[in-house]
Coordinates of N, CA and C in Angstrom, one line a residue:
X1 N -107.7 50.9 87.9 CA -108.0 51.5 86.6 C -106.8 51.5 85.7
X2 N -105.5 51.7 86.3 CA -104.4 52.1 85.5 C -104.1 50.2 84.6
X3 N -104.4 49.2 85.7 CA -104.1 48.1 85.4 C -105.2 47.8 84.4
X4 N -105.8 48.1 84.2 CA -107.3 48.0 83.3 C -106.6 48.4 82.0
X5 N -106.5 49.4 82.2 CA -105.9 50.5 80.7 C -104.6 49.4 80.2
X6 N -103.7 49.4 81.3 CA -102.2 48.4 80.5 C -102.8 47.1 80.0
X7 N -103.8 46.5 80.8 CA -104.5 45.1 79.9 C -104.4 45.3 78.4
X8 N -105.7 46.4 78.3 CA -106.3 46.7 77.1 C -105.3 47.3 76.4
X9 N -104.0 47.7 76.3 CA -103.1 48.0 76.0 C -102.1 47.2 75.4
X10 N -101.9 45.9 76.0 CA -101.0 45.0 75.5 C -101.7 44.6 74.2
X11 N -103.7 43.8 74.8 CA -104.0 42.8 73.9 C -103.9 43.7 72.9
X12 N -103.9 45.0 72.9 CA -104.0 45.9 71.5 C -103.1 45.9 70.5
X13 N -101.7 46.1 71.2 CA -100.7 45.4 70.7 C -100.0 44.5 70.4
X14 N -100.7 43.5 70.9 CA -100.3 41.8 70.3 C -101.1 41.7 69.1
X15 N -102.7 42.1 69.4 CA -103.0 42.3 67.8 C -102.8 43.1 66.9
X16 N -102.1 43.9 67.2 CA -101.6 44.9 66.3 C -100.2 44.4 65.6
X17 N -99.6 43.6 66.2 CA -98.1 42.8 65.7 C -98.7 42.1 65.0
X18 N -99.5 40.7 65.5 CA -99.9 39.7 64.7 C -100.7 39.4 63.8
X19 N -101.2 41.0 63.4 CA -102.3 41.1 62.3 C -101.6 41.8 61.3
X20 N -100.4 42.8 61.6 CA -100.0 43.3 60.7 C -98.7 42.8 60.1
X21 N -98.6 42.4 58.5 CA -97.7 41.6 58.1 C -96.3 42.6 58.0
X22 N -96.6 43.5 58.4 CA -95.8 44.8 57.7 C -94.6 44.9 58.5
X23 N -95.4 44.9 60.2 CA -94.8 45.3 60.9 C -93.9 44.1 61.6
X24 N -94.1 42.7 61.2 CA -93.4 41.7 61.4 C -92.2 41.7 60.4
X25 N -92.5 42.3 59.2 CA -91.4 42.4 58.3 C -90.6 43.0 58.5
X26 N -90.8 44.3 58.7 CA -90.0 45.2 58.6 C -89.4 45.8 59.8
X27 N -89.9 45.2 61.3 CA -89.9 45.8 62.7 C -89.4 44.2 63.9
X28 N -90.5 43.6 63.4 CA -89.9 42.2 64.4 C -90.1 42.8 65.5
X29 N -91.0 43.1 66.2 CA -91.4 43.9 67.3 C -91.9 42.4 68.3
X30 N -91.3 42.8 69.2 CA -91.6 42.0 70.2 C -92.0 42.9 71.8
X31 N -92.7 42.2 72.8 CA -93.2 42.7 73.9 C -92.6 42.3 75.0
X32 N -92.5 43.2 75.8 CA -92.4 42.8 77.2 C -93.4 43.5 78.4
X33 N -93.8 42.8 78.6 CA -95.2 43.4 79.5 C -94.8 43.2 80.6
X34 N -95.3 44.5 81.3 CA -95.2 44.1 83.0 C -96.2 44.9 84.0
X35 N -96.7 44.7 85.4 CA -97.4 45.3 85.9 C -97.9 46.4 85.4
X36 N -97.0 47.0 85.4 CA -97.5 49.0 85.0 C -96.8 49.5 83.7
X37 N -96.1 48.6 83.0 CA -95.7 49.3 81.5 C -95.2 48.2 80.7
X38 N -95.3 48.6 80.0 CA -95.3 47.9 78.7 C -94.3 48.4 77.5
X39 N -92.8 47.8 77.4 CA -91.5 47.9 76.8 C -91.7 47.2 75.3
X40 N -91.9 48.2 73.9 CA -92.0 47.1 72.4 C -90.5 47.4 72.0
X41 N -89.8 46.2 71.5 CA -88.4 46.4 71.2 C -88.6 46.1 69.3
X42 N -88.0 47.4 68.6 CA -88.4 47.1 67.4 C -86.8 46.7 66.3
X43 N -87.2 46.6 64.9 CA -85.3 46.2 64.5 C -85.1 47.7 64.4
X44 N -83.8 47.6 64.2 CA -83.6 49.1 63.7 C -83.5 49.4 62.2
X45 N -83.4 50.7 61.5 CA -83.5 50.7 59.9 C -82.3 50.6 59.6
X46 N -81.8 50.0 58.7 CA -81.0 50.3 57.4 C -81.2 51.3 56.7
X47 N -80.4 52.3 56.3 CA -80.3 53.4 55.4 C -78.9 53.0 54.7
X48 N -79.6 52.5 52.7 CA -78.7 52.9 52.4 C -78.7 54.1 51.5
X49 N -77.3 54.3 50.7 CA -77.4 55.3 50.1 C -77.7 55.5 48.5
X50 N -77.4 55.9 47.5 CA -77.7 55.8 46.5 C -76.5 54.8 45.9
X51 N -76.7 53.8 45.2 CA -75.5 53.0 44.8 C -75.1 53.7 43.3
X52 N -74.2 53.7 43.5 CA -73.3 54.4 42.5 C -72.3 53.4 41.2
X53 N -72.8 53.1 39.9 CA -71.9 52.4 39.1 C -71.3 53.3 37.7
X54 N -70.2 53.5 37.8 CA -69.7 54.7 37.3 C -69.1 53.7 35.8
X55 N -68.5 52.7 36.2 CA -68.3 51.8 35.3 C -68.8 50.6 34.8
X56 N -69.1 50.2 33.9 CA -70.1 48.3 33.6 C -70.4 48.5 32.0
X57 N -70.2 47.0 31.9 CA -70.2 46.3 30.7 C -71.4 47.1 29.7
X58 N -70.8 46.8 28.5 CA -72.2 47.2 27.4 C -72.5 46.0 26.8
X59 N -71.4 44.9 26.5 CA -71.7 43.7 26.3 C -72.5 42.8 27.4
X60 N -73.3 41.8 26.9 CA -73.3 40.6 27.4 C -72.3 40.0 27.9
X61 N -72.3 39.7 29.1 CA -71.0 38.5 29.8 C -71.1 36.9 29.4
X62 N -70.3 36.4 29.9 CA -70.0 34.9 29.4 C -70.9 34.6 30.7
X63 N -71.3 33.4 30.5 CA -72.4 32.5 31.4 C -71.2 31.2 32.2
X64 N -70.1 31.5 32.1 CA -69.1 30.8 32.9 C -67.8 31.2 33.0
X65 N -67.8 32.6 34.1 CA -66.9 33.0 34.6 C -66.6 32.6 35.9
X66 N -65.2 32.8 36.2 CA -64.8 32.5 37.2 C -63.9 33.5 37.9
X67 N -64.6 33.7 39.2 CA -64.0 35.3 39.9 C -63.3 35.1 41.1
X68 N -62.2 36.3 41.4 CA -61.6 35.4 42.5 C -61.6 37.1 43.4
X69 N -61.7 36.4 44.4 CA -61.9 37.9 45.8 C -60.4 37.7 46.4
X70 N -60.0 39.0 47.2 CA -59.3 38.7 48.2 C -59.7 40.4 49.4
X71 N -58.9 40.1 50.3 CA -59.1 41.1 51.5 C -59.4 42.4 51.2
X72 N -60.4 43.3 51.6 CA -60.6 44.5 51.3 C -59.3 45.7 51.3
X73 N -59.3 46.7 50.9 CA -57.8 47.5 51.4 C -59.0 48.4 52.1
X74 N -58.6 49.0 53.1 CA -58.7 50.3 54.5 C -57.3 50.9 54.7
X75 N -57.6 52.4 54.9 CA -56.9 53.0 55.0 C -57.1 53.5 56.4
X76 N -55.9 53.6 57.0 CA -56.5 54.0 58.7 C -57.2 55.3 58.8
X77 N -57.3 56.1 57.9 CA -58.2 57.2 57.7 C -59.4 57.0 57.7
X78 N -59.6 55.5 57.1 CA -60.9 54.9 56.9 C -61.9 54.9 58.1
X79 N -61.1 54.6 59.1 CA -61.6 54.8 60.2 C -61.2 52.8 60.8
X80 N -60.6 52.2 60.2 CA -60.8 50.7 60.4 C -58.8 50.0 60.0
X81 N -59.0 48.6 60.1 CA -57.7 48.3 60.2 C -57.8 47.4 59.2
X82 N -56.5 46.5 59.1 CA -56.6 45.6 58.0 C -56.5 44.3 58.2
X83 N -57.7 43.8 59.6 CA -58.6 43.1 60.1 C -59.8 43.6 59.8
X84 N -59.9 44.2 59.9 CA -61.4 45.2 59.4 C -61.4 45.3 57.5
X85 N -60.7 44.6 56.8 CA -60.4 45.0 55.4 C -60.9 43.5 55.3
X86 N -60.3 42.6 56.1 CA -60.0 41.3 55.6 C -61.7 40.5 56.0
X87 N -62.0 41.1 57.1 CA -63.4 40.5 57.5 C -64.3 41.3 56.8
X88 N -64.4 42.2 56.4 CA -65.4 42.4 55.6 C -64.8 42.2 53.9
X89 N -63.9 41.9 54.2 CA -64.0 41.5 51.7 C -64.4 40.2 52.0
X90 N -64.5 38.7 53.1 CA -64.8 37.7 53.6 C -66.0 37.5 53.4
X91 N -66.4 38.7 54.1 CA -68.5 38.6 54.1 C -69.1 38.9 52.8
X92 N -67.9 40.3 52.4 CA -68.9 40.2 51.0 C -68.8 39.2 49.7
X93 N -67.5 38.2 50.0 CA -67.6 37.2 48.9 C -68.5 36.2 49.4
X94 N -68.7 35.9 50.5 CA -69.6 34.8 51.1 C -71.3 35.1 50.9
X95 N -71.3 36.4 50.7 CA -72.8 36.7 50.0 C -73.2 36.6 48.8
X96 N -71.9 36.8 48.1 CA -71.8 36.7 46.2 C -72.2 35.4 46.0
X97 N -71.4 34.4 47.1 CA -70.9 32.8 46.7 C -72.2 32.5 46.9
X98 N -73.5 32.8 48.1 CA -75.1 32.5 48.3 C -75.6 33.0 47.1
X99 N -75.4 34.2 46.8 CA -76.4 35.1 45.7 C -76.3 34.0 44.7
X100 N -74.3 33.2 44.4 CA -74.2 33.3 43.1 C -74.1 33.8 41.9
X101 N -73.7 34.8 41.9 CA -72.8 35.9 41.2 C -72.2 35.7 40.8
X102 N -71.5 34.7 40.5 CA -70.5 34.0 39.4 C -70.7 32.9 39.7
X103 N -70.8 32.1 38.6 CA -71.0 30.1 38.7 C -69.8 29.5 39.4
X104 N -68.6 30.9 39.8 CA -67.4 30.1 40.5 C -66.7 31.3 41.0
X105 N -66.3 31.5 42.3 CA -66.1 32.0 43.3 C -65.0 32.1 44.4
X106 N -63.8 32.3 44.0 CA -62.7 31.7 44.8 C -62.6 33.2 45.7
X107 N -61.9 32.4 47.1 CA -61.1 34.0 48.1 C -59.8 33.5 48.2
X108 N -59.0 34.6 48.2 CA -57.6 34.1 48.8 C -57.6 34.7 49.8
X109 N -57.5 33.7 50.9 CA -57.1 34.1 52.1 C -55.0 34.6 52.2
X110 N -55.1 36.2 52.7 CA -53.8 37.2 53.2 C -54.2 37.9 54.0
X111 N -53.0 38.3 54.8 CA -53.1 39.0 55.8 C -53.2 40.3 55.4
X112 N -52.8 41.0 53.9 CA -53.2 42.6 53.7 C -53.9 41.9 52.1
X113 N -54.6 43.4 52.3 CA -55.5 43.7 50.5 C -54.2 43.4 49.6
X114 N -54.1 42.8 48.1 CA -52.5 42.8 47.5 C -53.1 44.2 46.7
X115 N -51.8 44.4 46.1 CA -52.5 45.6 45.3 C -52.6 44.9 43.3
X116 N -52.8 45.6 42.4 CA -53.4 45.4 41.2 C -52.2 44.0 40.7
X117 N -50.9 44.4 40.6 CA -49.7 43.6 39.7 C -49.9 41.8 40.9
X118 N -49.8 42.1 42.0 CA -50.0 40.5 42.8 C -51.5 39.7 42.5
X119 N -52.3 40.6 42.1 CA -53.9 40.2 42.4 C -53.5 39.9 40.8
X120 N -53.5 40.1 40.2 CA -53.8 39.7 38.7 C -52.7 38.3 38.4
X121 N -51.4 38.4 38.9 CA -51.1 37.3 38.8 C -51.4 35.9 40.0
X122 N -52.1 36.4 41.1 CA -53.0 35.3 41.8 C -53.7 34.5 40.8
X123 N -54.1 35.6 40.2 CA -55.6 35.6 39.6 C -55.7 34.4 38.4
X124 N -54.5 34.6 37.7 CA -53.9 33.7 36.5 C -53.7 32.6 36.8
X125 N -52.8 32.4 38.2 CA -52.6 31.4 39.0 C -53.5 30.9 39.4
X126 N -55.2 30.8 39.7 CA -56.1 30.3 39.9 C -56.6 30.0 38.8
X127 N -56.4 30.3 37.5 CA -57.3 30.3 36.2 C -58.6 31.0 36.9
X128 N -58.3 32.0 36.9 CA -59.5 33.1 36.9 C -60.2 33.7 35.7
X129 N -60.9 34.1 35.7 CA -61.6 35.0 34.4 C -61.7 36.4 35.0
X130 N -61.9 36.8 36.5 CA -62.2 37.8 37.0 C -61.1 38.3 37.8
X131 N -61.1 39.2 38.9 CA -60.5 39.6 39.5 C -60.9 41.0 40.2
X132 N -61.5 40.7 41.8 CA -62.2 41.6 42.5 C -61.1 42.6 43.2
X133 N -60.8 43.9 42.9 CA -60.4 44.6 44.5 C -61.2 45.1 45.3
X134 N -61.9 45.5 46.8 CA -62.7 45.8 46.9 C -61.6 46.7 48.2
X135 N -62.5 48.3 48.3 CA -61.7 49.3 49.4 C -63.3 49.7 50.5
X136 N -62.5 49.4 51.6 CA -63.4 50.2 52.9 C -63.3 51.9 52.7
X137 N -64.4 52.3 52.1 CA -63.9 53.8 52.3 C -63.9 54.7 53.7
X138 N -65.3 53.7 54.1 CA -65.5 54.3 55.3 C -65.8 53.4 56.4
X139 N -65.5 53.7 57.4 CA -65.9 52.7 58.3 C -66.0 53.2 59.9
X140 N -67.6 53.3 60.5 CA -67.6 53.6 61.7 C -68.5 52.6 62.3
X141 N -68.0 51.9 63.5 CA -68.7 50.8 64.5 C -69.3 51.0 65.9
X142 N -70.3 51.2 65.8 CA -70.9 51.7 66.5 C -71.4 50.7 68.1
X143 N -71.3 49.2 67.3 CA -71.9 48.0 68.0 C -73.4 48.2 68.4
X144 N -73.5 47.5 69.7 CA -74.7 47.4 70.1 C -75.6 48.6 70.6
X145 N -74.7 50.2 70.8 CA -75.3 50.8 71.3 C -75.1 52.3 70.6
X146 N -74.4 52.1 69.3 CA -74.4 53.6 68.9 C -74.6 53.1 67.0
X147 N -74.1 53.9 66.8 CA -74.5 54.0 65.0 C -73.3 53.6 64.3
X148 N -73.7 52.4 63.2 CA -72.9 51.7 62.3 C -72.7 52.4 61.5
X149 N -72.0 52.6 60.3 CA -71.6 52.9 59.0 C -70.5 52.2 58.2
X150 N -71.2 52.0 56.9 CA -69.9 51.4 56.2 C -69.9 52.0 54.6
X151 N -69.0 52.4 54.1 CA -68.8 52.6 52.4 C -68.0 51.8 51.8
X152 N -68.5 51.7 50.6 CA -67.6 50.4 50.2 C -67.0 51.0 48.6
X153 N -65.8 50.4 47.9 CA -66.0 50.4 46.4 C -65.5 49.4 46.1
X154 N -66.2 48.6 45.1 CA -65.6 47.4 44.4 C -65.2 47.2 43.3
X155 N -64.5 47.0 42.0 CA -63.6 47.1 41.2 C -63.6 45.5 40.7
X156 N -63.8 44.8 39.5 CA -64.0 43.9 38.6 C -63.1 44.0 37.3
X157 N -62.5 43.4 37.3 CA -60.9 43.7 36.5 C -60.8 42.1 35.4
X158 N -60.5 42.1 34.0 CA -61.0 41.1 33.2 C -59.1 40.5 33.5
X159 N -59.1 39.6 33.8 CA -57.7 38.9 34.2 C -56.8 38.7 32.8
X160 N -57.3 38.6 31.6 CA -56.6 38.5 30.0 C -56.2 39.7 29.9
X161 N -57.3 41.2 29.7 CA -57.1 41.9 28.9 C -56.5 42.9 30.7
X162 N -56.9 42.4 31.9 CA -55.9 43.7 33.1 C -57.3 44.8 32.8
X163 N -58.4 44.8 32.0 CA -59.5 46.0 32.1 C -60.6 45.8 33.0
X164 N -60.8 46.7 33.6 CA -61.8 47.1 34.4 C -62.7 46.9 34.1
X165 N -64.1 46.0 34.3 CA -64.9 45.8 33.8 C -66.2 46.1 34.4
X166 N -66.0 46.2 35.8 CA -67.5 47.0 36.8 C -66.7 47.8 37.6
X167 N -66.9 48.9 38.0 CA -67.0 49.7 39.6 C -68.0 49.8 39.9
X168 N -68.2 50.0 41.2 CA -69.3 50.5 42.3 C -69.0 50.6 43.9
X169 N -69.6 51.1 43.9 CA -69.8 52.3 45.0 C -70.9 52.2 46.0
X170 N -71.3 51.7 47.3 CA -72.3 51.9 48.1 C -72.0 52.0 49.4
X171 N -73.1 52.5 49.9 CA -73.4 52.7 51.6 C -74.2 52.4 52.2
X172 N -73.9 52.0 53.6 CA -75.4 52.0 54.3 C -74.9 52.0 55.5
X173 N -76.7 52.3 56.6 CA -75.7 53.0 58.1 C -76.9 51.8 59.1
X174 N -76.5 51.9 60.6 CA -77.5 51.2 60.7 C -77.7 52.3 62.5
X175 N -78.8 52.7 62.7 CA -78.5 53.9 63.9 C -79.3 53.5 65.2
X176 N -78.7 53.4 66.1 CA -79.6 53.1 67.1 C -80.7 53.9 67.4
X177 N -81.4 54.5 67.4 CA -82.7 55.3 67.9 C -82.7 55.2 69.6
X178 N -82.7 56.5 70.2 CA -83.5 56.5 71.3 C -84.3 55.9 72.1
X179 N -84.8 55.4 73.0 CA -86.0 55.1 73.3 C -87.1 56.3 73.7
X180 N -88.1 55.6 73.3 CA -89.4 56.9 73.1 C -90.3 56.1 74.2
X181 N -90.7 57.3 75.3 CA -91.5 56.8 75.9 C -92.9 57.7 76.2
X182 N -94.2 56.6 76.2 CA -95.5 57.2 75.8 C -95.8 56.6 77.1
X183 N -97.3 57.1 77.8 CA -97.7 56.7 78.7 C -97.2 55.6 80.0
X184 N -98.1 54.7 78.7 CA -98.0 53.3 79.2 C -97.2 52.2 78.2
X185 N -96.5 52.8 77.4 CA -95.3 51.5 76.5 C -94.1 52.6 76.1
X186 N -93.2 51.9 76.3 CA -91.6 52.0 75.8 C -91.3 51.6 74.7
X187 N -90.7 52.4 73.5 CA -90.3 51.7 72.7 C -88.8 52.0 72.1
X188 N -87.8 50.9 72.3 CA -86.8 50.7 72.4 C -86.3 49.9 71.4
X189 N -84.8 50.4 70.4 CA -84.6 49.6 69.4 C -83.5 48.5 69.5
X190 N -83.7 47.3 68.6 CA -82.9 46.2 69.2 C -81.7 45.9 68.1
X191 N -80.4 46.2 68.7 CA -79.4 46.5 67.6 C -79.2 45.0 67.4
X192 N -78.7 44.4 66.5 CA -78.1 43.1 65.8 C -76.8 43.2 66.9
X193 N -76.4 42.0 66.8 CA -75.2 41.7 68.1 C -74.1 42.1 66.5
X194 N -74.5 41.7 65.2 CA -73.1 42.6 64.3 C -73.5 42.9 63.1
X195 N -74.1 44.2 63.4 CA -74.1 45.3 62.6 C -73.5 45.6 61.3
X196 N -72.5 45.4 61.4 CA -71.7 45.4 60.5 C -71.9 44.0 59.5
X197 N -72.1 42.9 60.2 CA -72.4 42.2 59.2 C -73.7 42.4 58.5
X198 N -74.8 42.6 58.8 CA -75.9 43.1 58.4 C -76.1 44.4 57.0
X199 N -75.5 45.2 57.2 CA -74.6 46.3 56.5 C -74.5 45.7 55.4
X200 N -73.3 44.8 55.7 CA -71.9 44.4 54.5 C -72.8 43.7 53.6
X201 N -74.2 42.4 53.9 CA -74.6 42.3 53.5 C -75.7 42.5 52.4
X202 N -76.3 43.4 53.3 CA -77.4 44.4 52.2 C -76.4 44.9 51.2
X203 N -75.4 45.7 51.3 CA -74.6 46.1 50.6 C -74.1 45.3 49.5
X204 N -73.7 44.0 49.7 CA -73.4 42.8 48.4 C -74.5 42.4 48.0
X205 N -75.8 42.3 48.6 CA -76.5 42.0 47.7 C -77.1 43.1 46.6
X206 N -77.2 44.4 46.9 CA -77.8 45.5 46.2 C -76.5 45.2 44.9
X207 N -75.0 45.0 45.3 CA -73.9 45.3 44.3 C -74.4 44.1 43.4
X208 N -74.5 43.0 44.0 CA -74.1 41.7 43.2 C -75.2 41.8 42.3
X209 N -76.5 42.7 42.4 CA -77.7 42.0 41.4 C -77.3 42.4 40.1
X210 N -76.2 43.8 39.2 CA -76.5 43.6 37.8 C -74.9 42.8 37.5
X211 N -73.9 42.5 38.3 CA -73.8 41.9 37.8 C -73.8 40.3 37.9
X212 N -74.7 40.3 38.4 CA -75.3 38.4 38.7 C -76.1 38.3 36.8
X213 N -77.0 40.0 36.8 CA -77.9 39.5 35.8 C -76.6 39.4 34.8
X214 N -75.8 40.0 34.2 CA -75.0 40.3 33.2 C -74.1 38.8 33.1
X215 N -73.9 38.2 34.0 CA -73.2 36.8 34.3 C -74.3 35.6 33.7
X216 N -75.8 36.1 33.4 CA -76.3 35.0 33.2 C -76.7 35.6 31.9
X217 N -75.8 36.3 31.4 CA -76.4 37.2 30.1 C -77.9 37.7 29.5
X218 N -78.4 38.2 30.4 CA -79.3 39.0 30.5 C -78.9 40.8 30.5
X219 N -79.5 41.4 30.1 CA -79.2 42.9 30.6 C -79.3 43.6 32.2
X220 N -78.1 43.8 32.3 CA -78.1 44.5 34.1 C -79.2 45.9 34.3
X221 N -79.9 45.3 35.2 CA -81.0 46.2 35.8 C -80.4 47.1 36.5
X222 N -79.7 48.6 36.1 CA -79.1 49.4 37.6 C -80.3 50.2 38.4
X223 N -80.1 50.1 39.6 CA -81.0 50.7 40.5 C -80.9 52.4 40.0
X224 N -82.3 52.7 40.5 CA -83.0 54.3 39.9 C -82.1 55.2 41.4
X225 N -82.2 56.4 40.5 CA -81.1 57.0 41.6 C -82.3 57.7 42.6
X226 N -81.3 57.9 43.9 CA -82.6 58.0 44.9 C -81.3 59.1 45.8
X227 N -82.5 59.4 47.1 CA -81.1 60.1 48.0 C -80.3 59.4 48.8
X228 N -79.4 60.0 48.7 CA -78.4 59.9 49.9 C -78.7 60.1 51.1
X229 N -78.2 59.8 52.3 CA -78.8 59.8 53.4 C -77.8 60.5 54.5

């Protein structure tokens, strides 16, 4: 009888994955069936936080600017090092450079974040039009078996005039969940082998959208404020 019920149990839930579009999007639920139970491994959530842009353009931008990144600054308070600075300002220009966020896109690879007076004469020295700083505010690594977090702020600086032309501000966490067990299935969450990349990404793409739109001279759409988490 019990083998009866786990039958009727699986096909329930294979059609219940493969019928629902929702739950493939958003879950990626996969099965492991066996004799007597039945293990669904789901993704885990992303929580971010309210994105924050305290500063940005009232003008229209130029439709061919050219922006240059370099290493994030972390402060060891941050909770991270300045390998942890340099790999994540990496990811998030490498997400700008896909989104395209500016028609042109340079990193300077250094071993520390520079600060404002080196970064602007980099910057000249590239024929830049922009000039990114970006700081780890926060940073907790949880890996494969505990809870991610990362805060970021990014800073857009006009290389002629040395003015600040965007800030922003965001977060997001990524948390392992429990496993929860019912009868006859387990459900168990499947952390990304790097979290942090996952994070860093959602995170440049939420930053990069107003000003991707403002780079193609359109008006920047800012996100509706929502909660923190």
């Amino acid at each position: 009888m019990k083998t009866t019920i786990l039958i009727f149990t699986i096909l329930f839930l294979s059609q219940l994955i493969s019928g629902c579009a929702w739950v493939e999007e958003n879950y990626e639920q996969t099965l492991d069936p066996r004799l007597d139970h039945v293990t669904i491994y789901k993704r885990p959530v992303l929580d971010t936080a309210r994105q924050d842009i305290p500063v940005y353009p009232v003008s229209l931008g130029q439709q061919d600017i050219k922006a240059i990144f370099f290493p994030f600054f972390i402060h060891e308070r941050a909770g991270g090092s300045p390998d942890t600075g340099r790999k994540i300002g990496h990811l998030f220009w490498r997400s700008w450079v896909g989104q395209e966020v500016f028609p042109g896109i340079a990193y300077r690879e250094m071993q520390n974040a520079p600060g404002k007076t080196a970064a602007i004469r980099m910057a000249r020295e590239a024929g830049a039009d922009m000039y990114a700083l970006g700081q780890v505010n926060h940073y907790l690594y949880g890996g494969s078996q505990g809870s991610t977090s990362i805060a970021l702020t990014v800073n857009l600086y006009c290389v002629e005039t040395d003015e600040l032309v965007w800030s922003m501000a965001h977060s997001g966490r990524i948390d392992n969940s429990r496993d929860r067990d019912f009868v006859l299935v387990t459900r168990r969450t499947w952390m990304p082998q790097s979290p942090e990349y996952v994070i860093v990404k959602k995170l440049a793409h939420d930053m990069g959208q107003p000003v991707k739109a403002w780079t193609r001279g359109t008006q920047a759409v800012f996100p509706a404020a929502g909660p923190s988490y």
